[in-house]
Short mmCIF file of the C-alpha atoms (twelve columns), coordinates in Angstrom:
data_MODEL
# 
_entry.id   MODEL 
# 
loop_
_atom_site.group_PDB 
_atom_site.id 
_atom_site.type_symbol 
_atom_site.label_atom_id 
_atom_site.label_alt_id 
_atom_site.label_comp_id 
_atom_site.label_asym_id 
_atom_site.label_seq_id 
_atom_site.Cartn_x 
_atom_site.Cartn_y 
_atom_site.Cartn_z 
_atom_site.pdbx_PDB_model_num 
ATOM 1   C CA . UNK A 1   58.120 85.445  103.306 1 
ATOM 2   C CA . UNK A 2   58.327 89.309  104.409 1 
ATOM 3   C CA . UNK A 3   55.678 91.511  103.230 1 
ATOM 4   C CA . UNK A 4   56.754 95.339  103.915 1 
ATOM 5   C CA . UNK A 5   54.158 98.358  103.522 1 
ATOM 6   C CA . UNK A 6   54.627 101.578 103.426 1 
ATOM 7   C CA . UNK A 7   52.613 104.696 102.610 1 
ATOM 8   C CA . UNK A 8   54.335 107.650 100.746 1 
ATOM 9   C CA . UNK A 9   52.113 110.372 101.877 1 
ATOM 10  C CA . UNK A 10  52.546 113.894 98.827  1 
ATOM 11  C CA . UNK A 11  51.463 117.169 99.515  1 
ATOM 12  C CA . UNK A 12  52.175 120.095 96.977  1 
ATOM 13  C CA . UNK A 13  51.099 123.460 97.252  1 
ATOM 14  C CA . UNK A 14  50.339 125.408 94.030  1 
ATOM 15  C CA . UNK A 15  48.512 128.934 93.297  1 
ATOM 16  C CA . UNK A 16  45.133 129.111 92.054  1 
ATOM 17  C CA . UNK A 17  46.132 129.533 88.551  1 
ATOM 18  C CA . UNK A 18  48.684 126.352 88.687  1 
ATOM 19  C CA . UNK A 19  51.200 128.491 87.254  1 
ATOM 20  C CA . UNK A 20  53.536 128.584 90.379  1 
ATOM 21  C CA . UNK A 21  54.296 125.409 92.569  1 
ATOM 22  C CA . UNK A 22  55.689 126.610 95.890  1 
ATOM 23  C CA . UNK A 23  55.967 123.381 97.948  1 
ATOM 24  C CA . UNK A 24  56.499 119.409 97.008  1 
ATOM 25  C CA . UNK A 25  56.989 117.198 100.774 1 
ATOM 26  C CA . UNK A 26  56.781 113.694 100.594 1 
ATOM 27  C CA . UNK A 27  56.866 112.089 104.045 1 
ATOM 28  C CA . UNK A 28  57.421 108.270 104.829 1 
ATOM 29  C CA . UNK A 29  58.494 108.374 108.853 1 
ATOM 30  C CA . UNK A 30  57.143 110.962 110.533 1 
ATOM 31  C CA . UNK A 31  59.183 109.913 113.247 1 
ATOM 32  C CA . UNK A 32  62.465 110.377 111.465 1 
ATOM 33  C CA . UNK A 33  64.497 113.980 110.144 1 
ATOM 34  C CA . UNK A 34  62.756 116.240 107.328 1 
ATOM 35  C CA . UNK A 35  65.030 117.569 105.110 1 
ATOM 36  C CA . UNK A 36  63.798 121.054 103.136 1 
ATOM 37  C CA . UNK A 37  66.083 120.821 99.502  1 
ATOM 38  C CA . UNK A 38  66.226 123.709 97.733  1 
ATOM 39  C CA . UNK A 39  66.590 123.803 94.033  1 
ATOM 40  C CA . UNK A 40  66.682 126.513 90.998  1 
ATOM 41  C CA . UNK A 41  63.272 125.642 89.172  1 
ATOM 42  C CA . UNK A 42  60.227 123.811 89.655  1 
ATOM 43  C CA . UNK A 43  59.641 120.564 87.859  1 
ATOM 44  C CA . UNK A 44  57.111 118.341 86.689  1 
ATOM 45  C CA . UNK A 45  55.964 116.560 89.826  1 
ATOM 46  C CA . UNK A 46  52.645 116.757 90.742  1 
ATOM 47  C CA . UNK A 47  50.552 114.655 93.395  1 
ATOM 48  C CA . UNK A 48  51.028 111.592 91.977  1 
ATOM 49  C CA . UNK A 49  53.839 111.815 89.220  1 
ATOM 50  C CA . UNK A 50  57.171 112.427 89.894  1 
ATOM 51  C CA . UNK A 51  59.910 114.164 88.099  1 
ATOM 52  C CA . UNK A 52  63.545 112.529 88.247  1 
ATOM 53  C CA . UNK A 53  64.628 115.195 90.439  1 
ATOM 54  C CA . UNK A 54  62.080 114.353 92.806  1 
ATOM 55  C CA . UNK A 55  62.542 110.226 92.862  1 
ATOM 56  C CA . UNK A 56  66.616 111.055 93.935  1 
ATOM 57  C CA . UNK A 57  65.822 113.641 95.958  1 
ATOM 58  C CA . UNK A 58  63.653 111.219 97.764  1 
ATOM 59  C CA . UNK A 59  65.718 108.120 97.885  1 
ATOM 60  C CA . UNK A 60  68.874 109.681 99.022  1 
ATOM 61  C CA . UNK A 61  67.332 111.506 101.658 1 
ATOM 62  C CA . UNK A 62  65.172 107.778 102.466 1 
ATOM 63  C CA . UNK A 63  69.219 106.532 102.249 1 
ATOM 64  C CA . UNK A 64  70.577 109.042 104.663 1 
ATOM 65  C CA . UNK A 65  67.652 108.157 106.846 1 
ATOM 66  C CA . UNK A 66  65.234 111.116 106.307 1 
ATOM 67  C CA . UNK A 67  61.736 110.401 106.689 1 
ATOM 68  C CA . UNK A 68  60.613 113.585 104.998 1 
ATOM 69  C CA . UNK A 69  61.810 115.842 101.894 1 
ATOM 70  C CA . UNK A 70  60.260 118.951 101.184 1 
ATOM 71  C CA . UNK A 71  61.473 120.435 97.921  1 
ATOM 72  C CA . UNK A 72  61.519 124.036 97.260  1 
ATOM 73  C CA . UNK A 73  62.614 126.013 94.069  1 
ATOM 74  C CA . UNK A 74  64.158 129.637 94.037  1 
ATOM 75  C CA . UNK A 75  61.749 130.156 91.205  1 
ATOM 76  C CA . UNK A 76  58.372 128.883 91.316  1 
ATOM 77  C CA . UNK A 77  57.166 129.670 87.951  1 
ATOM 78  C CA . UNK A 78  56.410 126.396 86.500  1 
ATOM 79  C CA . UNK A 79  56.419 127.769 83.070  1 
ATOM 80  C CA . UNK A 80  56.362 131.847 81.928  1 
ATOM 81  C CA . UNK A 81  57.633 134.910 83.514  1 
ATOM 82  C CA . UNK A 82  58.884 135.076 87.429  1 
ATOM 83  C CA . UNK A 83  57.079 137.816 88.995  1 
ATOM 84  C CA . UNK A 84  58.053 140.045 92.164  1 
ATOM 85  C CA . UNK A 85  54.254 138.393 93.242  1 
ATOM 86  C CA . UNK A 86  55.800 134.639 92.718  1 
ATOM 87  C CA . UNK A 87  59.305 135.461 94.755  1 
ATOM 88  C CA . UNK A 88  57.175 137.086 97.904  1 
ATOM 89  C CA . UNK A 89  54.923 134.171 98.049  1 
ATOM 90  C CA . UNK A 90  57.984 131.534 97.731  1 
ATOM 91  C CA . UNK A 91  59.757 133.598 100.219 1 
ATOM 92  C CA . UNK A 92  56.728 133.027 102.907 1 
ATOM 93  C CA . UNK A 93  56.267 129.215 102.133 1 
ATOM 94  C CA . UNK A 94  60.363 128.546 102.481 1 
ATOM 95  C CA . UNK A 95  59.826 130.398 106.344 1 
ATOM 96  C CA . UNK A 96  56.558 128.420 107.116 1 
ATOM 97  C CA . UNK A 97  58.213 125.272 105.557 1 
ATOM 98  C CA . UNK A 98  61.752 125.880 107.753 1 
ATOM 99  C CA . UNK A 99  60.040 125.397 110.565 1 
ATOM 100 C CA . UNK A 100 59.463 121.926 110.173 1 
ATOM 101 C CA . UNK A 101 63.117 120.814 109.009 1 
ATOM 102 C CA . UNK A 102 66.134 119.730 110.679 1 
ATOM 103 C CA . UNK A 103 68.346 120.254 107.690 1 
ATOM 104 C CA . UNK A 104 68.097 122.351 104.511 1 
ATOM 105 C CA . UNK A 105 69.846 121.445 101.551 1 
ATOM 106 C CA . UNK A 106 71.061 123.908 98.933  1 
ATOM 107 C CA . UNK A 107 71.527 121.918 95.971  1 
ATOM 108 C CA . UNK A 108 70.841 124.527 92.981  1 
ATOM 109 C CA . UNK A 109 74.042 123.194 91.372  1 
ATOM 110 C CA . UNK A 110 77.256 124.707 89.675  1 
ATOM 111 C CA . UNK A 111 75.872 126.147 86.272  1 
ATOM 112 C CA . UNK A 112 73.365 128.754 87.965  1 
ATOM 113 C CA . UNK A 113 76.860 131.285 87.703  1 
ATOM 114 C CA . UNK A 114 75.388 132.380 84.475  1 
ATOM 115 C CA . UNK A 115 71.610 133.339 85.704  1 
ATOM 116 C CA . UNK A 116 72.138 136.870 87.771  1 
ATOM 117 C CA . UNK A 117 69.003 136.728 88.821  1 
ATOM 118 C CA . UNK A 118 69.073 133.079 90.526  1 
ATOM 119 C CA . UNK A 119 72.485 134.173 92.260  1 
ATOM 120 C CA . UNK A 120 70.846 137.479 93.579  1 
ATOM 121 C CA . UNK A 121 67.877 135.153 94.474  1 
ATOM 122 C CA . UNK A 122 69.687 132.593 96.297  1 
ATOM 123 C CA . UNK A 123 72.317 134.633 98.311  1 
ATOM 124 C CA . UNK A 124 68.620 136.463 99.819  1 
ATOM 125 C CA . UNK A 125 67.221 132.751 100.336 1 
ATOM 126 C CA . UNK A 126 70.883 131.602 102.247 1 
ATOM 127 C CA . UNK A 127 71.243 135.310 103.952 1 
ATOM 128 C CA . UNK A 128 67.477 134.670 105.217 1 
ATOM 129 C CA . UNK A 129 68.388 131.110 106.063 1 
ATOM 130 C CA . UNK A 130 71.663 131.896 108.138 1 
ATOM 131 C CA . UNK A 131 69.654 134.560 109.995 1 
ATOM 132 C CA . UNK A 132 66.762 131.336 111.115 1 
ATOM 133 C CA . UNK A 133 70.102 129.600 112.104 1 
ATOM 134 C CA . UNK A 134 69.451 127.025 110.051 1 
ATOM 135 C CA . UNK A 135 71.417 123.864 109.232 1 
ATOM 136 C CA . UNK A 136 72.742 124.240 105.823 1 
ATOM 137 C CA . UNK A 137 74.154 121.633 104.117 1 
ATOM 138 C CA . UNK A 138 75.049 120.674 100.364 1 
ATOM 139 C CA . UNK A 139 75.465 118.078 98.439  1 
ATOM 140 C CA . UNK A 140 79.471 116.511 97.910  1 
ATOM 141 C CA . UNK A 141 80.259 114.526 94.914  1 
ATOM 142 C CA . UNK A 142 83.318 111.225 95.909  1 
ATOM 143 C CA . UNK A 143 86.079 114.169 94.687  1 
ATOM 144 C CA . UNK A 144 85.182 116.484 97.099  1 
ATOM 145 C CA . UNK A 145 83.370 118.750 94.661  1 
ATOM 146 C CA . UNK A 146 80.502 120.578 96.669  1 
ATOM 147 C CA . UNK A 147 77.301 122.691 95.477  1 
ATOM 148 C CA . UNK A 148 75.421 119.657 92.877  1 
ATOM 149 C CA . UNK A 149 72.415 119.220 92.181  1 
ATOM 150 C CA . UNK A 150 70.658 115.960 92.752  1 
ATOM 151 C CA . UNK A 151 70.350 114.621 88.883  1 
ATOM 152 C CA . UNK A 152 74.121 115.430 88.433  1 
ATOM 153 C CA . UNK A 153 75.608 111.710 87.812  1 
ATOM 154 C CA . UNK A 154 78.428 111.680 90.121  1 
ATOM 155 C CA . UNK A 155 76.026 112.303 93.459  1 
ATOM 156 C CA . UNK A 156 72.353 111.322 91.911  1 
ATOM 157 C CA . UNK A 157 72.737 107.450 93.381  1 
ATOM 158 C CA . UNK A 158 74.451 108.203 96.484  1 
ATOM 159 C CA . UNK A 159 74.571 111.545 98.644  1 
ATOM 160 C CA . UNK A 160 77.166 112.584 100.751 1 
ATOM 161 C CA . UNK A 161 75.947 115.779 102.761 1 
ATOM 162 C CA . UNK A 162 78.277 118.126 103.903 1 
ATOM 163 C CA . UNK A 163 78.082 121.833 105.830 1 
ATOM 164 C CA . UNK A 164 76.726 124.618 103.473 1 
ATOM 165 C CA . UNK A 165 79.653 127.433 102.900 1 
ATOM 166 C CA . UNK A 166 78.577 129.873 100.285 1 
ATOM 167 C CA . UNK A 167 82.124 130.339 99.623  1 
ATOM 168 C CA . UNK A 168 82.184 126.951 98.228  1 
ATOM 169 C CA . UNK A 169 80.170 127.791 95.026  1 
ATOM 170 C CA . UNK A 170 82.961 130.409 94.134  1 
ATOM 171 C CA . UNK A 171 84.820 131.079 91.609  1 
ATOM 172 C CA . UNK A 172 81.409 130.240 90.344  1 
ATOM 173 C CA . UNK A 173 79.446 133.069 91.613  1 
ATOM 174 C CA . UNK A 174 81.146 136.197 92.426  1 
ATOM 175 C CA . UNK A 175 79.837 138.915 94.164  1 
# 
């Protein structure tokens, strides 16, 4: 008989008012790669409950052999308006959180071509990324499709990472 154990430690970071969520890391192996995955809009996990979003993101990275996700949304407004207040503070966590990563994943998927605002928002996150040197990557679906978020159906059992190339997401978002 085998008896494994594990302990899924969860950390998230909201403001005071519990109207923004900023950070979500779940770490398993602190010996092992963190992955920072960066998404449109923040979900529904808190503490102890997890969104879908959250269980794949965690299991694929656990599959890929990450011992860490931290999740991070281009808009932290849980529910309401974004403010210019909300987008400074997210911008400060994502630098304080990249410095614990070995890989960040963009994975806002391919509708966000219709939102002008998340496009202007995430070229400034991927500009400010490329300038940390970072190690952009994005999730590839078995066609060879890239940019997809995790609960799309094609990738959300089984991740294949690939390099991060902005020109990827086009014709989707133009300049």
């Amino acid at each position: 008989m085998k008896i494994l154990k594990s302990t899924l430690k969860t950390e998230v970071v909201f403001d005071d008012d519990m109207a923004n969520k900023y950070v979500v890391r779940k770490e398993w192996n602190k010996s092992k790669k963190a992955a920072l995955v960066i998404m449109k809009s923040a979900g529904d996990t808190n503490e102890i409950e997890q969104d879908h979003t959250t269980m794949y993101v965690t299991n694929n990275l656990a599959r890929l052999g990450y011992g860490a996700a931290i999740i991070m949304n281009l808009f932290p407004t849980i529910e309401g308006v974004n403010t210019n207040s909300s987008a400074v503070e997210n911008l400060k966590y994502l630098q304080k959180e990249l410095t614990k990563v070995d890989d960040v994943v963009i994975a806002v998927g391919t509708g966000i071509e219709t939102n002008k605002e998340a496009v202007s928002r995430l070229k400034m996150v991927v500009a400010m990324l490329l300038d940390k040197k970072a190690n952009l990557l994005q999730i590839e679906c078995p066609k060879g499709r890239k940019g997809f978020h995790p609960l799309y159906p094609a990738v959300k059992n089984g991740w294949s990472l690939v390099p991060y190339k902005y020109e990827d997401m086009q014709p989707q978002i133009e300049s």
